[in-house]
Amino acid sequence: MSDFSILLLDKQPGITSFRSLHEVKACHKGSKVGHTGTLDKFAGGLMIVLTGEATKLNPLFSGMDKSYRAEVELGRETDTLDPEGETVRTAELPQKTALEKALESFRGEIMQAPPAYSAIHVDGRRAYERIRKGEQIEMEKRPVTVYSLTLESFSGSSCILDAKVSKGTYIRSLARDVAEAAGSCGCLRKLDRYEVGPYTRADLTGLTPSPEESENLLSKVCPRYFDFDPAYRKQLVNGFLDKKGIIGKRPSEDGYYRLRMEGRLFGVVNKEGGRYTIIALTERD
């Protein structure tokens, strides 16, 4: 039996995404473990974690849209754009009407400059490493999509924003840019990722989810499947999916499919250009 698990965990603020995997690794000793989207140390929220053979499914999960609830401190900006950084700028507090007006220009497709303190590579090195060595760098803007952005509350010195965004969107940058557009400056105090693709906290699992729980999570992004007779088990394990009519006569569109056998998940296959490729299996000889 191969290790194959899909977990949905609730990362707590104050620990890194890497540290949050320690308990998972302890429960899945000897297996590869990885997550599909980093959260900053100060932030909390949903993380999809894959173990064993399931780590090969990262492309299925890493490009998902995400929803955040962000508490923004207004009138102060830090070098990291979060509560752990040093103050680099202060400004007068914005009016609520100015803030609401500013939000309008950040909905839809926008160009966004990532934070300088980020893991993005600049000329072959991570941006934050270059900054810490005293280098001056300019982060190039890149296209992202903000599907929705609303002002949930406003207290004068802070506000709470709710945002649904595409992959690659930095909420730290969004807070900075919105505050600046409102005539002030800002940085994040708190950040909670409460939705990843189709997943919410109602889908949370334990550290060792059952095969049924893993398949339930998988089915939300991979609803299509093929059922196979156990007679084909050996051929599937050996990767012979297109041979001997195992799947060749089944009409299907390109994309990912679950492989099921005897009422349970056996693996995942991808069809591209008319050819089937086995991506991961829950069992290996």
mmCIF file of C-alpha atoms in Angstrom:
data_model
loop_
_atom_site.group_PDB
_atom_site.id
_atom_site.type_symbol
_atom_site.label_atom_id
_atom_site.label_comp_id
_atom_site.label_asym_id
_atom_site.label_seq_id
_atom_site.Cartn_x
_atom_site.Cartn_y
_atom_site.Cartn_z
ATOM 1 C CA MET A 1 0.000 0.000 0.000
ATOM 2 C CA SER A 2 1.394 3.400 -0.996
ATOM 3 C CA ASP A 3 0.949 6.445 1.230
ATOM 4 C CA PHE A 4 -1.632 8.682 -0.418
ATOM 5 C CA SER A 5 -3.286 11.360 1.679
ATOM 6 C CA ILE A 6 -4.947 14.703 1.028
ATOM 7 C CA LEU A 7 -5.356 16.828 4.157
ATOM 8 C CA LEU A 8 -6.993 20.175 4.796
ATOM 9 C CA LEU A 9 -5.449 21.812 7.851
ATOM 10 C CA ASP A 10 -6.049 25.085 9.690
ATOM 11 C CA LYS A 11 -2.649 26.735 10.158
ATOM 12 C CA GLN A 12 -2.346 28.821 13.305
ATOM 13 C CA PRO A 13 -0.757 32.295 13.305
ATOM 14 C CA GLY A 14 2.770 32.491 14.715
ATOM 15 C CA ILE A 15 4.296 29.462 12.984
ATOM 16 C CA THR A 16 5.697 29.118 9.493
ATOM 17 C CA SER A 17 4.022 27.011 6.843
ATOM 18 C CA PHE A 18 7.061 24.718 6.938
ATOM 19 C CA ARG A 19 6.794 24.291 10.714
ATOM 20 C CA SER A 20 3.081 23.545 10.445
ATOM 21 C CA LEU A 21 3.946 20.348 8.552
ATOM 22 C CA HIS A 22 6.049 18.835 11.355
ATOM 23 C CA GLU A 23 3.171 16.919 12.928
ATOM 24 C CA VAL A 24 2.019 15.688 9.522
ATOM 25 C CA LYS A 25 5.528 14.401 8.791
ATOM 26 C CA ALA A 26 5.598 12.622 12.148
ATOM 27 C CA CYS A 27 2.378 10.808 11.219
ATOM 28 C CA HIS A 28 3.593 9.941 7.713
ATOM 29 C CA LYS A 29 7.186 8.915 8.413
ATOM 30 C CA GLY A 30 9.182 8.027 5.345
ATOM 31 C CA SER A 31 6.742 9.757 2.996
ATOM 32 C CA LYS A 32 7.158 12.963 1.074
ATOM 33 C CA VAL A 33 4.985 15.763 2.504
ATOM 34 C CA GLY A 34 4.205 19.118 0.919
ATOM 35 C CA HIS A 35 1.668 21.919 0.935
ATOM 36 C CA THR A 36 0.101 23.628 -2.071
ATOM 37 C CA GLY A 37 0.236 27.264 -0.955
ATOM 38 C CA THR A 38 2.337 29.125 1.611
ATOM 39 C CA LEU A 39 0.902 31.308 4.363
ATOM 40 C CA ASP A 40 3.076 33.936 6.052
ATOM 41 C CA LYS A 41 4.117 33.259 9.642
ATOM 42 C CA PHE A 42 1.780 35.888 11.108
ATOM 43 C CA ALA A 43 -1.185 34.612 9.064
ATOM 44 C CA GLY A 44 -3.549 31.719 9.687
ATOM 45 C CA GLY A 45 -5.995 29.679 7.696
ATOM 46 C CA LEU A 46 -6.495 26.816 5.325
ATOM 47 C CA MET A 47 -3.622 24.796 3.905
ATOM 48 C CA ILE A 48 -3.926 21.820 1.587
ATOM 49 C CA VAL A 49 -1.286 19.216 2.428
ATOM 50 C CA LEU A 50 -0.370 16.219 0.266
ATOM 51 C CA THR A 51 1.581 13.132 1.298
ATOM 52 C CA GLY A 52 3.241 10.272 -0.568
ATOM 53 C CA GLU A 53 1.914 9.647 -4.064
ATOM 54 C CA ALA A 54 -0.593 12.471 -3.627
ATOM 55 C CA THR A 55 2.241 15.051 -3.811
ATOM 56 C CA LYS A 56 2.240 14.418 -7.572
ATOM 57 C CA LEU A 57 -1.188 16.085 -7.692
ATOM 58 C CA ASN A 58 0.126 19.516 -6.710
ATOM 59 C CA PRO A 59 -0.877 21.068 -10.085
ATOM 60 C CA LEU A 60 -4.510 20.205 -9.346
ATOM 61 C CA PHE A 61 -4.499 22.342 -6.199
ATOM 62 C CA SER A 62 -1.830 25.037 -6.494
ATOM 63 C CA GLY A 63 -3.660 27.280 -8.960
ATOM 64 C CA MET A 64 -6.864 27.735 -6.984
ATOM 65 C CA ASP A 65 -8.511 31.039 -6.132
ATOM 66 C CA LYS A 66 -8.387 31.997 -2.450
ATOM 67 C CA SER A 67 -10.503 34.080 -0.075
ATOM 68 C CA TYR A 68 -9.074 36.138 2.784
ATOM 69 C CA ARG A 69 -10.236 38.272 5.682
ATOM 70 C CA ALA A 70 -7.570 40.909 6.349
ATOM 71 C CA GLU A 71 -7.222 43.377 9.200
ATOM 72 C CA VAL A 72 -5.312 46.409 7.933
ATOM 73 C CA GLU A 73 -3.573 48.934 10.170
ATOM 74 C CA LEU A 74 -3.971 52.363 8.592
ATOM 75 C CA GLY A 75 -1.512 55.247 8.808
ATOM 76 C CA ARG A 76 1.553 53.035 9.219
ATOM 77 C CA GLU A 77 3.581 50.953 6.760
ATOM 78 C CA THR A 78 6.251 48.428 7.637
ATOM 79 C CA ASP A 79 9.087 47.136 5.471
ATOM 80 C CA THR A 80 7.511 43.665 5.388
ATOM 81 C CA LEU A 81 3.935 45.014 5.084
ATOM 82 C CA ASP A 82 2.950 42.896 8.085
ATOM 83 C CA PRO A 83 3.028 43.273 11.905
ATOM 84 C CA GLU A 84 6.502 41.725 12.191
ATOM 85 C CA GLY A 85 8.295 44.454 10.233
ATOM 86 C CA GLU A 86 9.886 47.796 11.074
ATOM 87 C CA THR A 87 7.973 51.020 10.504
ATOM 88 C CA VAL A 88 9.162 52.771 7.339
ATOM 89 C CA ARG A 89 6.369 55.269 6.788
ATOM 90 C CA THR A 90 3.495 56.992 8.564
ATOM 91 C CA ALA A 91 0.676 59.138 7.208
ATOM 92 C CA GLU A 92 -2.629 60.693 8.183
ATOM 93 C CA LEU A 93 -5.537 58.325 8.578
ATOM 94 C CA PRO A 94 -7.882 58.070 5.578
ATOM 95 C CA GLN A 95 -11.569 58.880 5.557
ATOM 96 C CA LYS A 96 -13.962 55.970 5.132
ATOM 97 C CA THR A 97 -15.327 57.454 1.909
ATOM 98 C CA ALA A 98 -11.809 57.693 0.456
ATOM 99 C CA LEU A 99 -11.155 54.084 1.371
ATOM 100 C CA GLU A 100 -14.391 52.897 -0.218
ATOM 101 C CA LYS A 101 -13.580 54.872 -3.355
ATOM 102 C CA ALA A 102 -10.071 53.396 -3.487
ATOM 103 C CA LEU A 103 -11.403 49.845 -3.409
ATOM 104 C CA GLU A 104 -13.157 50.357 -6.733
ATOM 105 C CA SER A 105 -9.869 50.509 -8.666
ATOM 106 C CA PHE A 106 -8.619 47.224 -7.221
ATOM 107 C CA ARG A 107 -11.434 44.987 -8.411
ATOM 108 C CA GLY A 108 -10.943 42.888 -11.521
ATOM 109 C CA GLU A 109 -7.645 42.388 -13.358
ATOM 110 C CA ILE A 110 -4.924 44.609 -11.915
ATOM 111 C CA MET A 111 -1.155 44.958 -12.045
ATOM 112 C CA GLN A 112 0.416 44.324 -8.648
ATOM 113 C CA ALA A 113 3.960 44.672 -7.335
ATOM 114 C CA PRO A 114 4.728 41.829 -4.886
ATOM 115 C CA PRO A 115 6.259 42.709 -1.496
ATOM 116 C CA ALA A 116 10.036 43.097 -1.484
ATOM 117 C CA TYR A 117 10.056 40.715 1.469
ATOM 118 C CA SER A 118 8.851 37.696 -0.502
ATOM 119 C CA ALA A 119 10.256 34.434 -1.821
ATOM 120 C CA ILE A 120 10.036 35.568 -5.447
ATOM 121 C CA HIS A 121 13.309 35.177 -7.329
ATOM 122 C CA VAL A 122 14.961 38.340 -8.619
ATOM 123 C CA ASP A 123 17.982 37.675 -10.842
ATOM 124 C CA GLY A 124 18.308 34.162 -9.469
ATOM 125 C CA ARG A 125 17.995 34.967 -5.754
ATOM 126 C CA ARG A 126 15.001 35.322 -3.463
ATOM 127 C CA ALA A 127 13.909 38.916 -3.023
ATOM 128 C CA TYR A 128 13.937 38.839 0.783
ATOM 129 C CA GLU A 129 17.513 37.505 0.827
ATOM 130 C CA ARG A 130 18.703 40.423 -1.286
ATOM 131 C CA ILE A 131 16.827 42.945 0.865
ATOM 132 C CA ARG A 132 18.365 41.548 4.066
ATOM 133 C CA LYS A 133 21.806 42.018 2.561
ATOM 134 C CA GLY A 134 21.063 45.684 2.034
ATOM 135 C CA GLU A 135 20.419 45.556 -1.700
ATOM 136 C CA GLN A 136 17.887 47.843 -3.316
ATOM 137 C CA ILE A 137 15.529 45.991 -5.629
ATOM 138 C CA GLU A 138 12.439 46.928 -7.556
ATOM 139 C CA MET A 139 9.665 44.368 -7.760
ATOM 140 C CA GLU A 140 8.138 44.164 -11.206
ATOM 141 C CA LYS A 141 4.369 44.387 -11.397
ATOM 142 C CA ARG A 142 2.476 41.380 -12.658
ATOM 143 C CA PRO A 143 -1.155 40.695 -13.520
ATOM 144 C CA VAL A 144 -3.471 39.264 -10.873
ATOM 145 C CA THR A 145 -7.240 39.146 -10.511
ATOM 146 C CA VAL A 146 -9.277 40.409 -7.572
ATOM 147 C CA TYR A 147 -12.700 38.816 -7.984
ATOM 148 C CA SER A 148 -14.257 40.625 -5.040
ATOM 149 C CA LEU A 149 -13.060 43.187 -2.511
ATOM 150 C CA THR A 150 -15.282 44.624 0.196
ATOM 151 C CA LEU A 151 -14.884 46.823 3.248
ATOM 152 C CA GLU A 152 -16.278 44.822 6.146
ATOM 153 C CA SER A 153 -15.601 47.368 8.899
ATOM 154 C CA PHE A 154 -13.771 50.657 9.520
ATOM 155 C CA SER A 155 -12.610 52.125 12.816
ATOM 156 C CA GLY A 156 -10.492 55.034 11.657
ATOM 157 C CA SER A 157 -7.116 53.543 12.510
ATOM 158 C CA SER A 158 -7.873 50.140 10.977
ATOM 159 C CA CYS A 159 -10.242 48.331 8.668
ATOM 160 C CA ILE A 160 -11.174 44.810 7.733
ATOM 161 C CA LEU A 161 -11.183 43.797 4.082
ATOM 162 C CA ASP A 162 -12.666 40.673 2.536
ATOM 163 C CA ALA A 163 -11.042 39.600 -0.724
ATOM 164 C CA LYS A 164 -11.325 36.739 -3.186
ATOM 165 C CA VAL A 165 -8.280 36.639 -5.425
ATOM 166 C CA SER A 166 -6.424 34.613 -8.028
ATOM 167 C CA LYS A 167 -3.225 32.658 -7.567
ATOM 168 C CA GLY A 168 -0.206 34.892 -7.073
ATOM 169 C CA THR A 169 -2.072 37.777 -5.428
ATOM 170 C CA TYR A 170 -0.374 39.190 -2.331
ATOM 171 C CA ILE A 171 -2.792 40.525 0.269
ATOM 172 C CA ARG A 172 0.084 42.448 1.889
ATOM 173 C CA SER A 173 0.529 44.346 -1.375
ATOM 174 C CA LEU A 174 -3.215 44.827 -1.747
ATOM 175 C CA ALA A 175 -3.431 46.387 1.729
ATOM 176 C CA ARG A 176 -0.490 48.680 0.963
ATOM 177 C CA ASP A 177 -1.894 49.798 -2.374
ATOM 178 C CA VAL A 178 -5.480 50.355 -1.190
ATOM 179 C CA ALA A 179 -4.313 52.455 1.770
ATOM 180 C CA GLU A 180 -2.051 54.517 -0.488
ATOM 181 C CA ALA A 181 -4.849 55.061 -3.002
ATOM 182 C CA ALA A 182 -6.982 56.365 -0.115
ATOM 183 C CA GLY A 183 -4.319 58.983 0.691
ATOM 184 C CA SER A 184 -2.654 57.154 3.559
ATOM 185 C CA CYS A 185 -0.488 54.075 4.049
ATOM 186 C CA GLY A 186 -1.043 50.709 5.646
ATOM 187 C CA CYS A 187 0.094 47.208 6.507
ATOM 188 C CA LEU A 188 -1.538 43.993 7.640
ATOM 189 C CA ARG A 189 -2.219 43.243 11.291
ATOM 190 C CA LYS A 190 -3.935 39.914 10.793
ATOM 191 C CA LEU A 191 -4.752 37.650 7.871
ATOM 192 C CA ASP A 192 -7.044 34.648 7.667
ATOM 193 C CA ARG A 193 -7.360 32.438 4.581
ATOM 194 C CA TYR A 194 -10.812 30.969 4.980
ATOM 195 C CA GLU A 195 -11.375 29.530 1.510
ATOM 196 C CA VAL A 196 -9.161 27.712 -0.991
ATOM 197 C CA GLY A 197 -10.933 26.815 -4.217
ATOM 198 C CA PRO A 198 -14.012 24.791 -3.197
ATOM 199 C CA TYR A 199 -12.714 24.156 0.329
ATOM 200 C CA THR A 200 -13.793 25.801 3.582
ATOM 201 C CA ARG A 201 -13.282 24.962 7.247
ATOM 202 C CA ALA A 202 -16.224 22.583 6.960
ATOM 203 C CA ASP A 203 -13.834 20.327 4.999
ATOM 204 C CA LEU A 204 -11.044 20.196 7.604
ATOM 205 C CA THR A 205 -9.439 16.797 8.175
ATOM 206 C CA GLY A 206 -7.162 15.279 10.771
ATOM 207 C CA LEU A 207 -3.470 14.491 10.294
ATOM 208 C CA THR A 208 -4.236 10.996 9.015
ATOM 209 C CA PRO A 209 -7.414 11.214 6.938
ATOM 210 C CA SER A 210 -9.127 8.025 5.867
ATOM 211 C CA PRO A 211 -8.963 7.012 2.185
ATOM 212 C CA GLU A 212 -12.599 8.074 1.912
ATOM 213 C CA GLU A 213 -11.834 11.547 3.300
ATOM 214 C CA SER A 214 -8.930 11.999 0.886
ATOM 215 C CA GLU A 215 -11.060 10.956 -2.065
ATOM 216 C CA ASN A 216 -13.866 13.259 -0.951
ATOM 217 C CA LEU A 217 -11.479 16.230 -1.043
ATOM 218 C CA LEU A 218 -10.078 15.096 -4.378
ATOM 219 C CA SER A 219 -13.520 14.664 -5.927
ATOM 220 C CA LYS A 220 -14.267 18.373 -5.447
ATOM 221 C CA VAL A 221 -11.550 19.278 -7.963
ATOM 222 C CA CYS A 222 -11.575 16.019 -9.905
ATOM 223 C CA PRO A 223 -15.240 14.958 -10.173
ATOM 224 C CA ARG A 224 -14.821 12.665 -13.197
ATOM 225 C CA TYR A 225 -13.703 9.070 -12.762
ATOM 226 C CA PHE A 226 -13.319 5.665 -14.399
ATOM 227 C CA ASP A 227 -14.250 2.377 -12.759
ATOM 228 C CA PHE A 228 -11.961 -0.566 -13.509
ATOM 229 C CA ASP A 229 -12.273 -4.298 -13.122
ATOM 230 C CA PRO A 230 -9.725 -5.736 -10.635
ATOM 231 C CA ALA A 231 -8.460 -7.912 -13.492
ATOM 232 C CA TYR A 232 -6.644 -4.845 -14.816
ATOM 233 C CA ARG A 233 -4.863 -4.059 -11.541
ATOM 234 C CA LYS A 234 -1.433 -5.283 -12.642
ATOM 235 C CA GLN A 235 -1.594 -3.388 -15.929
ATOM 236 C CA LEU A 236 -2.556 -0.188 -14.128
ATOM 237 C CA VAL A 237 0.231 -0.530 -11.573
ATOM 238 C CA ASN A 238 2.673 -0.990 -14.445
ATOM 239 C CA GLY A 239 1.305 2.080 -16.209
ATOM 240 C CA PHE A 240 -0.288 0.267 -19.150
ATOM 241 C CA LEU A 241 -3.391 2.390 -19.371
ATOM 242 C CA ASP A 242 -3.733 2.695 -23.137
ATOM 243 C CA LYS A 243 -2.986 -0.928 -23.948
ATOM 244 C CA LYS A 244 -5.304 -3.887 -24.442
ATOM 245 C CA GLY A 245 -8.412 -1.692 -24.555
ATOM 246 C CA ILE A 246 -8.318 -0.929 -20.842
ATOM 247 C CA ILE A 247 -9.496 2.603 -21.401
ATOM 248 C CA GLY A 248 -9.133 3.245 -25.114
ATOM 249 C CA LYS A 249 -12.799 2.799 -26.001
ATOM 250 C CA ARG A 250 -14.115 5.101 -23.295
ATOM 251 C CA PRO A 251 -15.147 8.522 -24.654
ATOM 252 C CA SER A 252 -13.755 11.305 -22.508
ATOM 253 C CA GLU A 253 -12.526 14.893 -22.595
ATOM 254 C CA ASP A 254 -8.999 15.970 -21.736
ATOM 255 C CA GLY A 255 -8.293 16.538 -18.045
ATOM 256 C CA TYR A 256 -7.878 14.693 -14.759
ATOM 257 C CA TYR A 257 -9.869 11.585 -13.814
ATOM 258 C CA ARG A 258 -9.956 9.487 -10.687
ATOM 259 C CA LEU A 259 -9.286 5.773 -11.168
ATOM 260 C CA ARG A 260 -11.593 3.649 -8.997
ATOM 261 C CA MET A 261 -11.526 -0.058 -8.366
ATOM 262 C CA GLU A 262 -13.781 -2.149 -6.127
ATOM 263 C CA GLY A 263 -15.542 0.940 -4.811
ATOM 264 C CA ARG A 264 -12.477 2.919 -3.777
ATOM 265 C CA LEU A 265 -9.851 5.268 -5.126
ATOM 266 C CA PHE A 266 -6.972 3.581 -6.935
ATOM 267 C CA GLY A 267 -5.262 6.553 -8.561
ATOM 268 C CA VAL A 268 -5.452 9.620 -10.773
ATOM 269 C CA VAL A 269 -4.935 9.833 -14.516
ATOM 270 C CA ASN A 270 -4.571 12.802 -16.855
ATOM 271 C CA LYS A 271 -5.760 12.782 -20.441
ATOM 272 C CA GLU A 272 -3.972 15.228 -22.720
ATOM 273 C CA GLY A 273 -3.900 15.245 -26.503
ATOM 274 C CA GLY A 274 -5.772 11.943 -26.607
ATOM 275 C CA ARG A 275 -3.206 10.161 -24.460
ATOM 276 C CA TYR A 276 -3.714 8.953 -20.888
ATOM 277 C CA THR A 277 -0.961 9.236 -18.285
ATOM 278 C CA ILE A 278 -1.158 7.808 -14.783
ATOM 279 C CA ILE A 279 -0.189 10.602 -12.388
ATOM 280 C CA ALA A 280 -0.473 8.867 -9.010
ATOM 281 C CA LEU A 281 -1.596 5.548 -7.523
ATOM 282 C CA THR A 282 -2.833 4.740 -4.063
ATOM 283 C CA GLU A 283 -1.276 1.285 -4.306
ATOM 284 C CA ARG A 284 2.044 0.007 -5.595
ATOM 285 C CA ASP A 285 3.414 -3.542 -5.768
#
